[in-house]
XYZ file of N, CA and C in Angstrom:
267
model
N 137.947 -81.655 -199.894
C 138.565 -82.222 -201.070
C 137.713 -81.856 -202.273
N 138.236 -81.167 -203.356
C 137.658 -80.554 -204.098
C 137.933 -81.860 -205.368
N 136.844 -82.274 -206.039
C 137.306 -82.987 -207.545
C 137.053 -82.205 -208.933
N 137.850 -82.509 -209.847
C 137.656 -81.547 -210.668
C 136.705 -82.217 -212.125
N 136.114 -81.935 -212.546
C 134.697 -82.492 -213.413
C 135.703 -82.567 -214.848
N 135.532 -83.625 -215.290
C 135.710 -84.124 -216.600
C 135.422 -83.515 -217.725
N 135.950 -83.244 -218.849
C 135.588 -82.430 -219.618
C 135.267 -81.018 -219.877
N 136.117 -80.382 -219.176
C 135.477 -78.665 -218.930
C 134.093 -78.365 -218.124
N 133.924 -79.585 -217.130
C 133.309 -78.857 -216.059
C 131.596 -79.539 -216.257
N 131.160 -80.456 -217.486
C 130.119 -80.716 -217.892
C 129.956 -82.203 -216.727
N 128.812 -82.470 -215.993
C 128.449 -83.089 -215.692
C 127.261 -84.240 -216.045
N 126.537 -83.492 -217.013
C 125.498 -84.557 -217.523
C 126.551 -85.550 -218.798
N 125.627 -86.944 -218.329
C 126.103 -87.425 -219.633
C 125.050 -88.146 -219.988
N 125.591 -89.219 -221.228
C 124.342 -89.548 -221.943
C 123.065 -90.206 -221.498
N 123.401 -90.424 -220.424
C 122.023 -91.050 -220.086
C 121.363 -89.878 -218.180
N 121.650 -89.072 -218.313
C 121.478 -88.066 -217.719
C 119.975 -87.642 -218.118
N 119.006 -88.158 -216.956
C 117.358 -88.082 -217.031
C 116.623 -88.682 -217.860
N 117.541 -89.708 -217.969
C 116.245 -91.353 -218.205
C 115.508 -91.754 -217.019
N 116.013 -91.699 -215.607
C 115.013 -91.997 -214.504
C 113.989 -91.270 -214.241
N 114.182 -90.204 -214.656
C 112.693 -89.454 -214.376
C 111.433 -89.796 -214.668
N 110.848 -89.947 -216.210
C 109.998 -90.773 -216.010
C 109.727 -91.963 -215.057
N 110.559 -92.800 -215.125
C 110.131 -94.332 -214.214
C 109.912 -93.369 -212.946
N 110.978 -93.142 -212.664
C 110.624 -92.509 -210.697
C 109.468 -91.202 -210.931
N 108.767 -90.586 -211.823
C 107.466 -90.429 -211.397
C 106.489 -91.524 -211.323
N 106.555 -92.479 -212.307
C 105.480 -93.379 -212.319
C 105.325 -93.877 -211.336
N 106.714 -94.122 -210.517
C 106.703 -94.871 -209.372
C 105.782 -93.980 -207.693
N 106.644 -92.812 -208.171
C 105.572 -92.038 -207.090
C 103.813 -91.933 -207.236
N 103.802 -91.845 -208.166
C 102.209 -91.411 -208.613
C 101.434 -92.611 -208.242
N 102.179 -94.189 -208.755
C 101.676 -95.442 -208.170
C 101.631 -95.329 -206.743
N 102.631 -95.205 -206.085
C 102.614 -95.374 -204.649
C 101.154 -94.027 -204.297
N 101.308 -93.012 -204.433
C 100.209 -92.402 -204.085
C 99.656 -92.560 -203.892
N 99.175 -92.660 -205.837
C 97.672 -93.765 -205.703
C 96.996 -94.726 -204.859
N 98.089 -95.754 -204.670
C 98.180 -96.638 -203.353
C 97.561 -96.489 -202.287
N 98.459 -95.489 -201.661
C 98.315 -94.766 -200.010
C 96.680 -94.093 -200.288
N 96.428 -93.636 -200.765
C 94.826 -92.873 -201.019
C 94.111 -94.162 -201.444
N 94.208 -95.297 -201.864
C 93.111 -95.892 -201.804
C 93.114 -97.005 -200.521
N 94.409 -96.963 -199.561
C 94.496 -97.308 -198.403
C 93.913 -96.762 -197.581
N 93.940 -95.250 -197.365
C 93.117 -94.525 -196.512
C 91.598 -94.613 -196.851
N 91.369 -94.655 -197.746
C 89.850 -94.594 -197.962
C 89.233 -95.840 -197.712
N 89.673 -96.990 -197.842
C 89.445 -98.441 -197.512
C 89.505 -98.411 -195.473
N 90.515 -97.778 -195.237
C 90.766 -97.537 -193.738
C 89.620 -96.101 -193.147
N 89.235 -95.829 -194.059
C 87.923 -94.806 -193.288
C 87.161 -95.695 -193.389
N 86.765 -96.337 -194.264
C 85.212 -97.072 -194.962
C 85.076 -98.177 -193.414
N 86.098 -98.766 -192.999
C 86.367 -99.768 -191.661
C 85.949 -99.150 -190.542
N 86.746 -97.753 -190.167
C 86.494 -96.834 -189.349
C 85.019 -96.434 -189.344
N 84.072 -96.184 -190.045
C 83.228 -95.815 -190.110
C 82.268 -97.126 -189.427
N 82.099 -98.198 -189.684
C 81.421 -99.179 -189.461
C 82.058 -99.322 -187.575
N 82.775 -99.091 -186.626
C 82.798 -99.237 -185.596
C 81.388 -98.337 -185.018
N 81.235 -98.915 -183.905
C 80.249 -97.711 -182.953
C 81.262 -96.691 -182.246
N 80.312 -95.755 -181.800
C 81.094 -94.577 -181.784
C 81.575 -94.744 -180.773
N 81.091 -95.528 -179.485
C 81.667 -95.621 -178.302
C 81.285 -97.023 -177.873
N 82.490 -97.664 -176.483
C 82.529 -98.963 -176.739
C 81.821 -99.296 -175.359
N 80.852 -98.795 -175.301
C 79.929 -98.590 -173.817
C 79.638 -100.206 -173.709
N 80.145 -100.570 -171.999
C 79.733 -101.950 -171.769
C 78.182 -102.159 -170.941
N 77.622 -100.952 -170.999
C 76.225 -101.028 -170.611
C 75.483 -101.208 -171.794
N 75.474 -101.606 -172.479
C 75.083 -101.919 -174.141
C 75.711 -102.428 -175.081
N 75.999 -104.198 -174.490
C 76.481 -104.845 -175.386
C 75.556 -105.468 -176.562
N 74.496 -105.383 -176.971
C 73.560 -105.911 -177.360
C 74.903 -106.070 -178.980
N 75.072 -105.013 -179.892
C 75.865 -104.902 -181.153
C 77.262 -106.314 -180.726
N 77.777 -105.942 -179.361
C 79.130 -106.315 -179.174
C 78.598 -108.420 -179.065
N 77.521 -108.566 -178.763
C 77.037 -109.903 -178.187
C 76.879 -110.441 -179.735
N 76.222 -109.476 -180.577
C 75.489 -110.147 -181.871
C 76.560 -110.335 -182.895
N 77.890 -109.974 -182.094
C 79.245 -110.612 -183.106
C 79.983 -111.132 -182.434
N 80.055 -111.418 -181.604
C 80.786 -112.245 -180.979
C 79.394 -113.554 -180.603
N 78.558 -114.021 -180.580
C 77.686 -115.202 -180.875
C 78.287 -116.659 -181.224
N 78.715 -116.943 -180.614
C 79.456 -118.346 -180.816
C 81.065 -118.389 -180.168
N 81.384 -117.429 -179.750
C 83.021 -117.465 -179.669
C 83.064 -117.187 -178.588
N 81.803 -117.491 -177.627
C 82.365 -117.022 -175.908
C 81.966 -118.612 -175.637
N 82.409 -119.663 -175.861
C 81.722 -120.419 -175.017
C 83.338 -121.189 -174.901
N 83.061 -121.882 -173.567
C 84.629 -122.357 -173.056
C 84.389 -123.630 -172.668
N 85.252 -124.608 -173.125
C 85.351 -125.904 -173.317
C 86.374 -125.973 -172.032
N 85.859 -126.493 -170.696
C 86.541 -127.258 -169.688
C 86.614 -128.678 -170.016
N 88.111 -129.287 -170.444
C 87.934 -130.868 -170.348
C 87.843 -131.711 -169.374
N 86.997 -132.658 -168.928
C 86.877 -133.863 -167.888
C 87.846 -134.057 -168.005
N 88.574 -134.013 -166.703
C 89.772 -134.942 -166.764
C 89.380 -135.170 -165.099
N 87.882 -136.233 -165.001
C 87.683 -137.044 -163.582
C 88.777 -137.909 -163.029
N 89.744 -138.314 -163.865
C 90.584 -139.429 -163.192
C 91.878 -139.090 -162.299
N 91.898 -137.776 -163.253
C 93.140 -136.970 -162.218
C 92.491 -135.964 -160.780
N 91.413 -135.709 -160.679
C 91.014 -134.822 -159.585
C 90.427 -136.477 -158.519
N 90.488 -137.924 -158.917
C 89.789 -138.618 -158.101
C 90.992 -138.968 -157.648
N 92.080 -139.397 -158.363
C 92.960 -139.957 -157.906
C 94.091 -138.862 -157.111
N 94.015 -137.811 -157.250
C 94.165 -137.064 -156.053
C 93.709 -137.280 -155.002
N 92.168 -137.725 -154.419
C 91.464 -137.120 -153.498
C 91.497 -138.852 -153.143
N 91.716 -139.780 -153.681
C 91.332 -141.575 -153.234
C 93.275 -141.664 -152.874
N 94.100 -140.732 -152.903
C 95.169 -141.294 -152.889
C 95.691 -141.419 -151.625
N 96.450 -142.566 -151.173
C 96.914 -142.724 -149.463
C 97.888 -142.339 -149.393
N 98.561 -141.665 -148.321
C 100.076 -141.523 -148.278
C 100.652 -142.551 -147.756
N 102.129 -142.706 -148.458
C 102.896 -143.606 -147.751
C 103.296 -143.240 -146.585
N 103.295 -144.050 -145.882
C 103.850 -143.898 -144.308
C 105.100 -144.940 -143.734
């Protein structure tokens, strides 16, 4: 389906490349963006050790220092009253 263009064939009209500016600004922002994402995401990368060897946790222990310890709750009344309980007969 062929349409036929308005006016002898002219397609621009008056506001024909007003977006250009904005939609570069917009790319150049986003760029910008993404490159100071990656460089923030190397700077992270860089601070890991190079390998995550578990024969040398000494680095892996001195950050994790407080967050391995495991809270079992007493709960004596339910393991006694299991073990003191009679069956009905």
């Amino acid at each position: 389906m062929l349409l036929a263009a308005p006016d002898g064939g002219e397609t621009k009209g008056p506001e024909f490349g007003k977006a250009s500016p904005i939609g570069l600004l917009v790319i150049l922002v986003l760029l910008i963006g993404t490159a100071l994402l990656i460089r923030s995401m190397n700077k992270q990368l860089r601070k890991l050790p190079q390998t995550f060897d578990a024969a040398h946790p000494e680095p892996d222990q001195a950050f994790d220092e407080g967050t391995d310890k495991v809270s079992i709750p007493a709960d004596d009344d339910s393991s006694d009253a299991e073990s003191t309980a009679t069956p009905d007969r």
